[in-house]
Amino acid sequence: ATTGQADPIDTLPPTFRWGVATSSYQIEGAVAEDGRRPSIWDTFCRVPGAVANGDTGDVACDHYHRMPQDVALIADLGLDTYRFSVAWPRVQPDGRGPVNPAGVAFYDRLVDELLGRGIDPWVTLYHWDLPQALEDAGGWPARDTAHRFADYAELVFDALGDRVRTWTTLNEPWCSAMLGYFYGLHAPGRRDLGDAIAAAHHLLLGHGLAVRRLRAAASGPLELGITVNLATADPATDSPADRDAARAADGLGNRLYLDALVHGRYPEDVVADLAREGVRIPVEADDLAVISTPFDVLGVNYYFGQLYSGVDDDGREQDADGRPVRRVVPRDLPRTAMGWEIVPESFTDLLVRLSRDYPGVPIVITENGAAFDDQPDADGFVADDDRVAYLAEHLRAVARARLTGADVRGYFAWSLLDNFEWAYGYDKRFGIVRVDYDTQRRTPKRSALWYRETVHRIRGER
Ligand code: GBH
């Protein structure tokens, strides 16, 4: 924007959809109120060492009690969409059986509050807070959980479907499956590749079943979809080993989900990689037809991309167990407070590639944002120029992808508020609005003001 050339951001159309995103466990608190029962995150937070500082979501941003004020913040920013998630353990505390009216009443009020202020509700049905009772029955590695999810989805739809048009089934099934059941870094903290892959399959199956149930229950048009976290995996060099490492990372991280959802098949190379680990995806009869039930919008969460190498420091292509080496090669790039490399160019690459490999799938960026080491002044104001730059560069990356034909229809910043950042607890702040956790005071950061300005300009309102 400094070279005298037009800023690509200004090529985004006036109809572009603008929003912010949050998730239930990260902001709500009130974990034992109105009949809510524990989720896997309530349990995991109590495992010593699992979450930084022993933080929990018990209070979080106390959004459960401050919801109208938080909706007012969104309205002040002039945004048209709010993406939030419904806590399964509020609505159906043990993951099966009848609805909990007191739990669903909260989302009822939230939806009405949003509509009253002209903000579109965008509901995510599952953002990682599985009822603990279902984990005790086997969790996502158990096939039954997919059916429990479809039942739950229909309960929520029965309650809110008269007012909510846009539904995302799952947030980031890769994270639920791999961070939760393979790396053990997220709830429920298990570490078994076979379990993780079974979890991934049953998450996808649950998505497909839920899409069918909502479509059948609806009397009018719906916008249904799923959100995936995607990261580019580029080879560090053109060597066959590096290219294979990037292929494998892209396969297990991205294509396993996208190919199943869009093309109704698991990628053969990933199936072969898994077989070498002794893992088989537990596919039954017409699962892939269910998983690839047509949907309307693909939610993409993007934070960064990585470079991969297939050789270790000693030049070997296999580790001691004879497995191919796959390693992330750090680059000398600016990073966020998470240590994540800032690579907006990869965002453009990713979106262009999606439009090529998965044509005809409309995309909304359901999350993008960054944690930085915010320094509030005496009034609690944060002049977060680093976050402004991050958001601007990534919006530019989206605009560039659109100019080459990628069908991106909206962008939601992660996140409205500083919140419970999973295993990092409250240490990492992604909000465009600061939360003082002692007073629960909210203060829009410079990035929030910048976002409001940008949205107004593109809508032609100023
Ligand atoms: C999102 O996940 C979540 O939806 C949201 O709840 C969260 O607050 C937000 O991002 C910020 O973290 O190095 O192997 O862990 C982002 C998840 C994070 C998934 C980076 C991939 C890197 C792979 N992504 N992660 S690994």
Short mmCIF file of C-alpha atoms and ligand atoms in Angstrom, two decimals:
data_model
loop_
_atom_site.label_atom_id
_atom_site.label_comp_id
_atom_site.label_asym_id
_atom_site.label_seq_id
_atom_site.Cartn_x
_atom_site.Cartn_y
_atom_site.Cartn_z
CA ALA A 1 0.00 0.00 0.00
CA THR A 2 3.03 2.24 0.25
CA THR A 3 4.20 1.95 -3.34
CA GLY A 4 1.44 4.06 -4.79
CA GLN A 5 -0.24 0.90 -6.06
CA ALA A 6 -3.77 0.02 -5.03
CA ASP A 7 -3.99 -2.19 -1.97
CA PRO A 8 -5.26 -5.65 -3.02
CA ILE A 9 -7.51 -5.58 0.05
CA ASP A 10 -9.58 -2.99 -1.78
CA THR A 11 -10.42 -5.53 -4.48
CA LEU A 12 -12.52 -7.51 -1.99
CA PRO A 13 -16.15 -7.08 -3.01
CA PRO A 14 -18.72 -5.11 -1.01
CA THR A 15 -20.63 -8.39 -0.55
CA PHE A 16 -17.69 -10.05 1.20
CA ARG A 17 -18.66 -11.55 4.54
CA TRP A 18 -16.86 -10.16 7.60
CA GLY A 19 -16.79 -11.66 11.04
CA VAL A 20 -15.05 -12.76 14.17
CA ALA A 21 -14.87 -16.23 15.69
CA THR A 22 -14.77 -17.75 19.17
CA SER A 23 -15.42 -21.16 20.69
CA SER A 24 -17.44 -22.26 23.69
CA TYR A 25 -14.82 -23.73 26.03
CA GLN A 26 -12.38 -20.93 25.27
CA ILE A 27 -14.69 -18.11 26.38
CA GLU A 28 -17.80 -19.22 28.26
CA GLY A 29 -16.70 -20.29 31.75
CA ALA A 30 -19.71 -21.29 33.92
CA VAL A 31 -18.72 -24.91 33.49
CA ALA A 32 -21.02 -26.27 36.19
CA GLU A 33 -24.05 -24.03 35.63
CA ASP A 34 -27.53 -24.80 34.38
CA GLY A 35 -26.88 -28.50 34.11
CA ARG A 36 -23.65 -28.45 32.07
CA ARG A 37 -21.58 -31.54 32.78
CA PRO A 38 -17.83 -32.03 32.21
CA SER A 39 -16.27 -32.17 28.79
CA ILE A 40 -12.94 -33.80 27.97
CA TRP A 41 -11.32 -30.38 28.39
CA ASP A 42 -12.57 -29.99 31.97
CA THR A 43 -10.92 -33.32 32.70
CA PHE A 44 -7.74 -32.67 30.72
CA CYS A 45 -7.14 -29.30 32.43
CA ARG A 46 -6.82 -31.22 35.69
CA VAL A 47 -4.07 -33.51 34.44
CA PRO A 48 -0.88 -32.16 36.01
CA GLY A 49 1.29 -30.52 33.36
CA ALA A 50 -1.30 -30.71 30.58
CA VAL A 51 -2.11 -26.97 30.45
CA ALA A 52 0.25 -24.06 31.14
CA ASN A 53 0.02 -22.74 34.71
CA GLY A 54 -2.67 -25.31 35.47
CA ASP A 55 -5.15 -22.94 33.78
CA THR A 56 -8.72 -24.14 33.16
CA GLY A 57 -11.81 -22.92 31.34
CA ASP A 58 -13.77 -22.68 34.61
CA VAL A 59 -14.18 -18.91 34.27
CA ALA A 60 -12.41 -18.04 30.99
CA CYS A 61 -13.91 -14.76 29.66
CA ASP A 62 -17.07 -15.30 31.71
CA HIS A 63 -18.91 -14.90 28.43
CA TYR A 64 -21.78 -17.02 29.74
CA HIS A 65 -22.67 -14.12 32.04
CA ARG A 66 -21.52 -11.28 29.80
CA MET A 67 -22.92 -12.36 26.47
CA PRO A 68 -25.02 -9.26 25.65
CA GLN A 69 -22.04 -6.99 26.25
CA ASP A 70 -19.86 -9.18 24.01
CA VAL A 71 -22.45 -9.10 21.25
CA ALA A 72 -22.50 -5.31 21.58
CA LEU A 73 -18.74 -5.32 20.97
CA ILE A 74 -19.25 -7.21 17.70
CA ALA A 75 -21.95 -4.77 16.68
CA ASP A 76 -19.64 -1.83 17.46
CA LEU A 77 -17.07 -3.33 15.10
CA GLY A 78 -19.66 -3.26 12.32
CA LEU A 79 -19.25 -6.94 11.49
CA ASP A 80 -21.98 -8.95 9.80
CA THR A 81 -21.23 -12.44 11.13
CA TYR A 82 -20.37 -14.02 14.46
CA ARG A 83 -19.01 -17.56 14.43
CA PHE A 84 -19.43 -19.24 17.83
CA SER A 85 -19.62 -22.84 18.94
CA VAL A 86 -22.24 -24.67 20.96
CA ALA A 87 -21.01 -26.63 23.97
CA TRP A 88 -22.32 -30.17 23.57
CA PRO A 89 -22.11 -30.79 27.38
CA ARG A 90 -24.49 -27.88 27.98
CA VAL A 91 -27.09 -29.01 25.49
CA GLN A 92 -26.86 -32.76 26.09
CA PRO A 93 -24.76 -33.09 29.25
CA ASP A 94 -23.83 -36.76 28.91
CA GLY A 95 -23.73 -36.79 25.13
CA ARG A 96 -26.92 -38.77 24.71
CA GLY A 97 -30.54 -38.53 25.74
CA PRO A 98 -32.89 -35.56 25.93
CA VAL A 99 -31.96 -31.92 25.52
CA ASN A 100 -31.07 -29.87 28.60
CA PRO A 101 -33.46 -26.90 28.25
CA ALA A 102 -31.43 -24.60 30.53
CA GLY A 103 -28.30 -25.22 28.46
CA VAL A 104 -29.92 -24.61 25.11
CA ALA A 105 -31.62 -21.47 26.48
CA PHE A 106 -28.25 -19.71 26.54
CA TYR A 107 -27.76 -20.19 22.79
CA ASP A 108 -31.36 -19.21 22.22
CA ARG A 109 -30.68 -15.87 23.89
CA LEU A 110 -27.37 -15.47 22.06
CA VAL A 111 -28.98 -16.02 18.66
CA ASP A 112 -31.76 -13.55 19.45
CA GLU A 113 -29.28 -10.99 20.70
CA LEU A 114 -27.28 -11.31 17.47
CA LEU A 115 -30.30 -11.11 15.19
CA GLY A 116 -31.55 -8.10 17.14
CA ARG A 117 -28.33 -6.33 16.22
CA GLY A 118 -28.33 -7.42 12.60
CA ILE A 119 -25.49 -9.93 13.02
CA ASP A 120 -25.71 -13.34 11.32
CA PRO A 121 -25.14 -16.27 13.68
CA TRP A 122 -22.73 -18.89 12.28
CA VAL A 123 -22.93 -21.95 14.50
CA THR A 124 -20.12 -24.47 14.91
CA LEU A 125 -21.57 -27.60 16.46
CA TYR A 126 -18.32 -29.05 17.75
CA HIS A 127 -15.21 -27.14 18.76
CA TRP A 128 -13.50 -29.86 20.83
CA ASP A 129 -15.60 -30.06 24.01
CA LEU A 130 -16.77 -33.68 23.84
CA PRO A 131 -18.96 -34.72 26.79
CA GLN A 132 -16.70 -36.68 29.14
CA ALA A 133 -19.31 -39.45 29.34
CA LEU A 134 -18.78 -40.14 25.63
CA GLU A 135 -15.01 -40.26 26.06
CA ASP A 136 -15.57 -42.77 28.85
CA ALA A 137 -17.53 -44.84 26.33
CA GLY A 138 -14.58 -44.80 23.90
CA GLY A 139 -14.49 -41.25 22.54
CA TRP A 140 -14.02 -40.48 18.84
CA PRO A 141 -12.13 -43.74 18.15
CA ALA A 142 -15.48 -45.46 18.85
CA ARG A 143 -17.80 -45.52 15.84
CA ASP A 144 -20.85 -44.91 18.02
CA THR A 145 -19.65 -41.37 18.77
CA ALA A 146 -20.38 -40.39 15.14
CA HIS A 147 -24.01 -41.37 15.66
CA ARG A 148 -24.19 -39.58 18.99
CA PHE A 149 -22.89 -36.45 17.23
CA ALA A 150 -25.58 -36.66 14.55
CA ASP A 151 -28.27 -36.93 17.24
CA TYR A 152 -26.82 -33.96 19.08
CA ALA A 153 -26.63 -31.92 15.87
CA GLU A 154 -30.31 -32.50 15.28
CA LEU A 155 -31.19 -31.46 18.85
CA VAL A 156 -29.39 -28.16 18.38
CA PHE A 157 -30.99 -27.70 14.99
CA ASP A 158 -34.44 -28.30 16.49
CA ALA A 159 -33.76 -25.51 18.97
CA LEU A 160 -32.07 -22.92 16.73
CA GLY A 161 -32.80 -23.95 13.16
CA ASP A 162 -35.72 -21.57 12.83
CA ARG A 163 -33.26 -18.65 13.10
CA VAL A 164 -29.81 -20.00 12.17
CA ARG A 165 -29.07 -20.61 8.50
CA THR A 166 -25.34 -21.37 8.54
CA TRP A 167 -23.91 -24.40 10.30
CA THR A 168 -20.43 -25.80 10.59
CA THR A 169 -20.38 -29.37 11.85
CA LEU A 170 -16.82 -29.69 13.14
CA ASN A 171 -13.94 -27.37 13.83
CA GLU A 172 -10.62 -28.83 12.65
CA PRO A 173 -11.05 -32.60 12.80
CA TRP A 174 -7.25 -32.95 12.38
CA CYS A 175 -6.77 -31.28 15.77
CA SER A 176 -9.42 -33.39 17.49
CA ALA A 177 -7.94 -36.57 16.07
CA MET A 178 -4.19 -35.96 16.03
CA LEU A 179 -3.60 -33.51 18.89
CA GLY A 180 -6.15 -35.33 21.05
CA TYR A 181 -5.45 -38.99 20.30
CA PHE A 182 -1.95 -39.16 18.79
CA TYR A 183 0.21 -36.33 20.11
CA GLY A 184 -1.63 -36.21 23.46
CA LEU A 185 -1.29 -32.41 23.52
CA HIS A 186 -5.04 -31.79 23.61
CA ALA A 187 -7.89 -33.52 25.41
CA PRO A 188 -8.29 -36.39 25.96
CA GLY A 189 -4.49 -36.68 25.88
CA ARG A 190 -4.21 -40.13 24.32
CA ARG A 191 -1.23 -41.25 22.21
CA ASP A 192 -2.00 -43.95 19.70
CA LEU A 193 -1.91 -43.51 15.92
CA GLY A 194 -4.54 -46.19 15.30
CA ASP A 195 -6.92 -44.47 17.73
CA ALA A 196 -6.21 -41.09 16.15
CA ILE A 197 -6.96 -42.33 12.63
CA ALA A 198 -10.12 -44.07 13.81
CA ALA A 199 -11.05 -40.77 15.48
CA ALA A 200 -10.47 -38.86 12.24
CA HIS A 201 -12.68 -41.28 10.32
CA HIS A 202 -15.48 -41.16 12.87
CA LEU A 203 -15.32 -37.36 13.05
CA LEU A 204 -15.76 -37.22 9.28
CA LEU A 205 -18.53 -39.81 9.45
CA GLY A 206 -20.25 -37.74 12.15
CA HIS A 207 -19.98 -34.70 9.88
CA GLY A 208 -21.63 -36.52 6.97
CA LEU A 209 -24.39 -37.97 9.13
CA ALA A 210 -25.09 -34.56 10.64
CA VAL A 211 -25.25 -32.87 7.22
CA ARG A 212 -27.85 -35.42 6.12
CA ARG A 213 -29.88 -35.02 9.33
CA LEU A 214 -29.92 -31.22 9.18
CA ARG A 215 -30.82 -31.18 5.50
CA ALA A 216 -33.70 -33.59 6.19
CA ALA A 217 -34.95 -31.59 9.17
CA ALA A 218 -34.80 -28.20 7.42
CA SER A 219 -37.80 -26.57 5.82
CA GLY A 220 -35.79 -23.90 4.02
CA PRO A 221 -32.36 -23.44 2.49
CA LEU A 222 -29.33 -24.01 4.72
CA GLU A 223 -25.66 -23.27 4.35
CA LEU A 224 -23.89 -26.33 5.72
CA GLY A 225 -20.20 -27.05 5.96
CA ILE A 226 -17.17 -28.10 7.93
CA THR A 227 -14.06 -26.22 9.00
CA VAL A 228 -10.62 -27.70 8.42
CA ASN A 229 -7.24 -26.40 9.55
CA LEU A 230 -4.92 -26.36 6.59
CA ALA A 231 -1.21 -25.70 6.53
CA THR A 232 0.93 -25.72 3.42
CA ALA A 233 3.72 -28.29 3.40
CA ASP A 234 6.44 -27.31 0.93
CA PRO A 235 9.63 -29.26 0.24
CA ALA A 236 12.76 -27.54 1.54
CA THR A 237 14.59 -28.47 -1.68
CA ASP A 238 13.69 -30.22 -4.89
CA SER A 239 15.27 -33.49 -3.74
CA PRO A 240 13.08 -36.62 -3.90
CA ALA A 241 13.39 -37.11 -0.12
CA ASP A 242 12.24 -33.56 0.66
CA ARG A 243 9.43 -33.77 -1.85
CA ASP A 244 8.25 -37.03 -0.32
CA ALA A 245 8.34 -35.55 3.19
CA ALA A 246 6.18 -32.64 2.02
CA ARG A 247 3.81 -35.02 0.22
CA ALA A 248 3.36 -37.11 3.36
CA ALA A 249 2.79 -34.09 5.60
CA ASP A 250 0.28 -32.60 3.15
CA GLY A 251 -1.40 -35.99 2.89
CA LEU A 252 -1.89 -36.62 6.60
CA GLY A 253 -2.65 -32.99 7.42
CA ASN A 254 -4.76 -31.79 4.51
CA ARG A 255 -5.69 -34.32 1.81
CA LEU A 256 -6.90 -37.06 4.17
CA TYR A 257 -9.78 -34.73 5.10
CA LEU A 258 -10.33 -32.81 1.87
CA ASP A 259 -10.27 -35.83 -0.46
CA ALA A 260 -12.71 -37.75 1.74
CA LEU A 261 -15.07 -34.76 2.09
CA VAL A 262 -15.01 -33.59 -1.52
CA HIS A 263 -14.05 -36.64 -3.60
CA GLY A 264 -15.36 -39.42 -1.35
CA ARG A 265 -12.05 -41.29 -1.16
CA TYR A 266 -9.03 -41.43 1.10
CA PRO A 267 -5.79 -40.63 -0.74
CA GLU A 268 -3.96 -43.82 -1.70
CA ASP A 269 -0.53 -42.53 -0.74
CA VAL A 270 -1.75 -41.70 2.78
CA VAL A 271 -3.46 -45.08 3.11
CA ALA A 272 -0.11 -46.67 2.13
CA ASP A 273 1.86 -44.52 4.61
CA LEU A 274 -0.56 -45.56 7.37
CA ALA A 275 -0.38 -49.22 6.38
CA ARG A 276 3.38 -49.07 6.83
CA GLU A 277 2.67 -47.97 10.41
CA GLY A 278 0.29 -50.90 10.81
CA VAL A 279 -2.76 -48.64 10.78
CA ARG A 280 -5.92 -49.17 8.74
CA ILE A 281 -8.73 -46.61 8.46
CA PRO A 282 -11.84 -48.38 9.84
CA VAL A 283 -14.03 -47.73 6.77
CA GLU A 284 -17.31 -49.61 6.59
CA ALA A 285 -19.75 -50.12 3.71
CA ASP A 286 -20.91 -46.71 2.46
CA ASP A 287 -19.02 -44.49 4.93
CA LEU A 288 -17.28 -42.52 2.19
CA ALA A 289 -20.59 -41.78 0.47
CA VAL A 290 -21.87 -40.40 3.77
CA ILE A 291 -18.68 -38.42 4.40
CA SER A 292 -18.84 -36.87 0.92
CA THR A 293 -22.48 -35.80 1.20
CA PRO A 294 -22.55 -32.49 -0.66
CA PHE A 295 -22.06 -29.43 1.51
CA ASP A 296 -22.22 -25.72 0.77
CA VAL A 297 -19.20 -24.04 2.26
CA LEU A 298 -15.71 -25.11 3.26
CA GLY A 299 -14.40 -23.30 6.31
CA VAL A 300 -10.64 -22.82 6.15
CA ASN A 301 -8.56 -21.96 9.21
CA TYR A 302 -5.08 -20.81 8.28
CA TYR A 303 -2.26 -19.75 10.57
CA PHE A 304 1.00 -20.73 8.82
CA GLY A 305 2.76 -23.02 6.39
CA GLN A 306 5.89 -25.09 6.84
CA LEU A 307 8.90 -26.37 4.94
CA TYR A 308 9.67 -30.09 5.12
CA SER A 309 12.83 -32.10 4.71
CA GLY A 310 13.22 -35.84 4.25
CA VAL A 311 16.81 -35.99 5.54
CA ASP A 312 18.16 -35.58 9.04
CA ASP A 313 21.19 -33.55 10.12
CA ASP A 314 23.49 -36.46 9.23
CA GLY A 315 22.06 -36.75 5.74
CA ARG A 316 20.12 -39.94 6.50
CA GLU A 317 16.70 -40.52 4.93
CA GLN A 318 15.59 -43.09 7.49
CA ASP A 319 15.43 -43.03 11.27
CA ALA A 320 16.65 -45.83 13.57
CA ASP A 321 13.36 -47.73 13.07
CA GLY A 322 13.67 -47.57 9.30
CA ARG A 323 10.93 -44.92 8.94
CA PRO A 324 11.36 -42.14 6.38
CA VAL A 325 12.59 -38.92 7.97
CA ARG A 326 10.02 -36.11 8.00
CA ARG A 327 11.12 -32.96 9.65
CA VAL A 328 10.05 -29.33 9.65
CA VAL A 329 12.83 -27.01 8.56
CA PRO A 330 12.70 -23.73 10.48
CA ARG A 331 13.06 -20.60 8.41
CA ASP A 332 14.54 -17.28 9.34
CA LEU A 333 11.17 -15.51 9.28
CA PRO A 334 9.30 -13.30 11.71
CA ARG A 335 7.20 -15.33 14.13
CA THR A 336 4.17 -14.84 16.32
CA ALA A 337 4.19 -15.39 20.09
CA MET A 338 3.26 -19.01 19.37
CA GLY A 339 6.57 -19.36 17.53
CA TRP A 340 4.64 -19.77 14.28
CA GLU A 341 6.34 -18.43 11.15
CA ILE A 342 4.50 -15.58 9.44
CA VAL A 343 3.99 -16.65 5.82
CA PRO A 344 1.07 -14.89 4.15
CA GLU A 345 2.29 -15.99 0.68
CA SER A 346 1.54 -19.58 1.64
CA PHE A 347 -2.04 -18.54 2.37
CA THR A 348 -2.43 -17.39 -1.24
CA ASP A 349 -0.81 -20.62 -2.48
CA LEU A 350 -3.14 -22.68 -0.33
CA LEU A 351 -6.32 -20.98 -1.54
CA VAL A 352 -5.25 -21.14 -5.18
CA ARG A 353 -4.44 -24.80 -4.79
CA LEU A 354 -7.84 -25.50 -3.17
CA SER A 355 -9.61 -23.91 -6.10
CA ARG A 356 -7.59 -26.09 -8.48
CA ASP A 357 -7.83 -29.43 -6.64
CA TYR A 358 -11.32 -29.00 -5.17
CA PRO A 359 -13.13 -26.84 -7.73
CA GLY A 360 -16.68 -25.73 -7.08
CA VAL A 361 -16.28 -25.56 -3.30
CA PRO A 362 -16.99 -22.07 -1.94
CA ILE A 363 -14.61 -21.08 0.85
CA VAL A 364 -14.94 -18.88 3.90
CA ILE A 365 -11.90 -18.19 6.06
CA THR A 366 -13.40 -19.20 9.40
CA GLU A 367 -10.22 -18.38 11.37
CA ASN A 368 -7.04 -16.41 10.85
CA GLY A 369 -5.14 -14.39 13.40
CA ALA A 370 -2.14 -14.30 15.67
CA ALA A 371 -0.91 -14.18 19.24
CA PHE A 372 1.57 -11.46 20.08
CA ASP A 373 3.13 -10.28 23.29
CA ASP A 374 0.59 -7.51 23.94
CA GLN A 375 1.63 -4.61 26.17
CA PRO A 376 -1.42 -2.74 27.48
CA ASP A 377 -1.05 0.89 28.53
CA ALA A 378 -2.48 2.22 31.80
CA ASP A 379 -5.97 2.27 30.26
CA GLY A 380 -5.71 -1.30 29.04
CA PHE A 381 -5.31 -0.21 25.41
CA VAL A 382 -2.99 -2.33 23.26
CA ALA A 383 -1.33 -0.69 20.25
CA ASP A 384 -0.87 -4.05 18.52
CA ASP A 385 0.68 -2.93 15.26
CA ASP A 386 2.15 -6.42 14.83
CA ARG A 387 -1.35 -7.91 14.82
CA VAL A 388 -2.62 -5.20 12.46
CA ALA A 389 0.21 -6.07 10.09
CA TYR A 390 -0.51 -9.80 10.37
CA LEU A 391 -4.20 -9.34 9.61
CA ALA A 392 -3.56 -6.91 6.76
CA GLU A 393 -0.99 -9.16 5.11
CA HIS A 394 -3.25 -12.17 5.37
CA LEU A 395 -6.26 -10.30 4.02
CA ARG A 396 -4.07 -9.18 1.14
CA ALA A 397 -3.14 -12.82 0.60
CA VAL A 398 -6.85 -13.72 0.43
CA ALA A 399 -7.52 -10.88 -2.00
CA ARG A 400 -4.65 -12.03 -4.24
CA ALA A 401 -6.00 -15.59 -4.27
CA ARG A 402 -9.44 -14.25 -5.24
CA LEU A 403 -7.90 -12.31 -8.11
CA THR A 404 -6.61 -15.58 -9.54
CA GLY A 405 -10.04 -17.16 -9.23
CA ALA A 406 -10.22 -18.69 -5.75
CA ASP A 407 -13.83 -18.62 -4.55
CA VAL A 408 -13.35 -17.06 -1.11
CA ARG A 409 -16.49 -15.39 0.21
CA GLY A 410 -15.64 -14.21 3.69
CA TYR A 411 -13.08 -13.76 6.42
CA PHE A 412 -13.40 -14.14 10.20
CA ALA A 413 -10.66 -12.97 12.51
CA TRP A 414 -9.57 -15.28 15.30
CA SER A 415 -10.48 -14.13 17.81
CA LEU A 416 -12.97 -11.58 19.13
CA LEU A 417 -11.49 -11.86 22.63
CA ASP A 418 -8.29 -12.97 24.29
CA ASN A 419 -9.29 -16.39 25.59
CA PHE A 420 -8.30 -19.83 26.88
CA GLU A 421 -5.70 -20.90 24.33
CA TRP A 422 -5.96 -24.66 25.00
CA ALA A 423 -2.69 -26.18 26.24
CA TYR A 424 -1.20 -22.65 26.46
CA GLY A 425 -3.88 -21.51 28.90
CA TYR A 426 -4.25 -17.73 29.18
CA ASP A 427 -0.61 -17.01 28.28
CA LYS A 428 -1.26 -16.55 24.57
CA ARG A 429 -3.54 -13.75 23.46
CA PHE A 430 -5.25 -13.93 20.04
CA GLY A 431 -7.98 -11.35 20.68
CA ILE A 432 -8.60 -8.16 18.76
CA VAL A 433 -10.22 -7.14 22.04
CA ARG A 434 -8.14 -7.35 25.22
CA VAL A 435 -9.54 -9.16 28.23
CA ASP A 436 -8.25 -8.23 31.67
CA TYR A 437 -8.75 -11.53 33.48
CA ASP A 438 -8.77 -9.86 36.92
CA THR A 439 -11.65 -7.50 36.13
CA GLN A 440 -13.08 -9.11 32.96
CA ARG A 441 -12.85 -5.70 31.36
CA ARG A 442 -12.84 -5.73 27.55
CA THR A 443 -10.80 -3.13 25.65
CA PRO A 444 -10.70 -3.12 21.84
CA LYS A 445 -7.09 -3.19 20.64
CA ARG A 446 -5.77 -1.11 17.75
CA SER A 447 -6.34 -4.19 15.56
CA ALA A 448 -10.07 -4.06 16.33
CA LEU A 449 -10.21 -0.41 15.29
CA TRP A 450 -8.25 -1.18 12.14
CA TYR A 451 -10.57 -4.07 11.34
CA ARG A 452 -13.65 -1.86 11.71
CA GLU A 453 -12.13 0.78 9.41
CA THR A 454 -11.18 -1.79 6.81
CA VAL A 455 -14.60 -3.40 6.74
CA HIS A 456 -16.34 -0.03 6.46
CA ARG A 457 -14.07 1.03 3.61
CA ILE A 458 -14.61 -2.11 1.59
CA ARG A 459 -18.33 -1.97 2.10
CA GLY A 460 -18.15 1.54 0.69
CA GLU A 461 -19.59 2.99 3.86
CA ARG A 462 -16.90 5.60 4.17
C1 GBH B 1 -7.19 -22.98 15.97
O1 GBH B 1 -6.41 -24.10 15.82
C2 GBH B 1 -8.33 -23.32 16.86
O2 GBH B 1 -9.50 -23.59 16.11
C3 GBH B 1 -8.62 -22.28 17.90
O3 GBH B 1 -9.48 -22.81 18.86
C4 GBH B 1 -7.32 -21.78 18.48
O4 GBH B 1 -7.53 -20.91 19.55
C5 GBH B 1 -6.56 -21.10 17.38
O5 GBH B 1 -6.36 -21.95 16.32
C6 GBH B 1 -5.19 -20.58 17.80
O6 GBH B 1 -4.34 -21.63 18.13
O7 GBH B 1 2.83 -28.08 15.28
O8 GBH B 1 1.91 -30.30 15.00
O9 GBH B 1 0.81 -28.70 16.50
C7 GBH B 1 -5.21 -23.93 15.12
C8 GBH B 1 -4.61 -25.26 15.04
C9 GBH B 1 -2.29 -24.88 15.19
C10 GBH B 1 -3.23 -26.73 14.00
C11 GBH B 1 -0.97 -25.25 14.66
C12 GBH B 1 -1.90 -27.08 13.49
C13 GBH B 1 0.42 -26.95 13.94
C14 GBH B 1 0.67 -28.40 13.92
N1 GBH B 1 -3.36 -25.35 14.34
N2 GBH B 1 -0.90 -26.64 14.43
S1 GBH B 1 1.62 -28.90 15.27
#
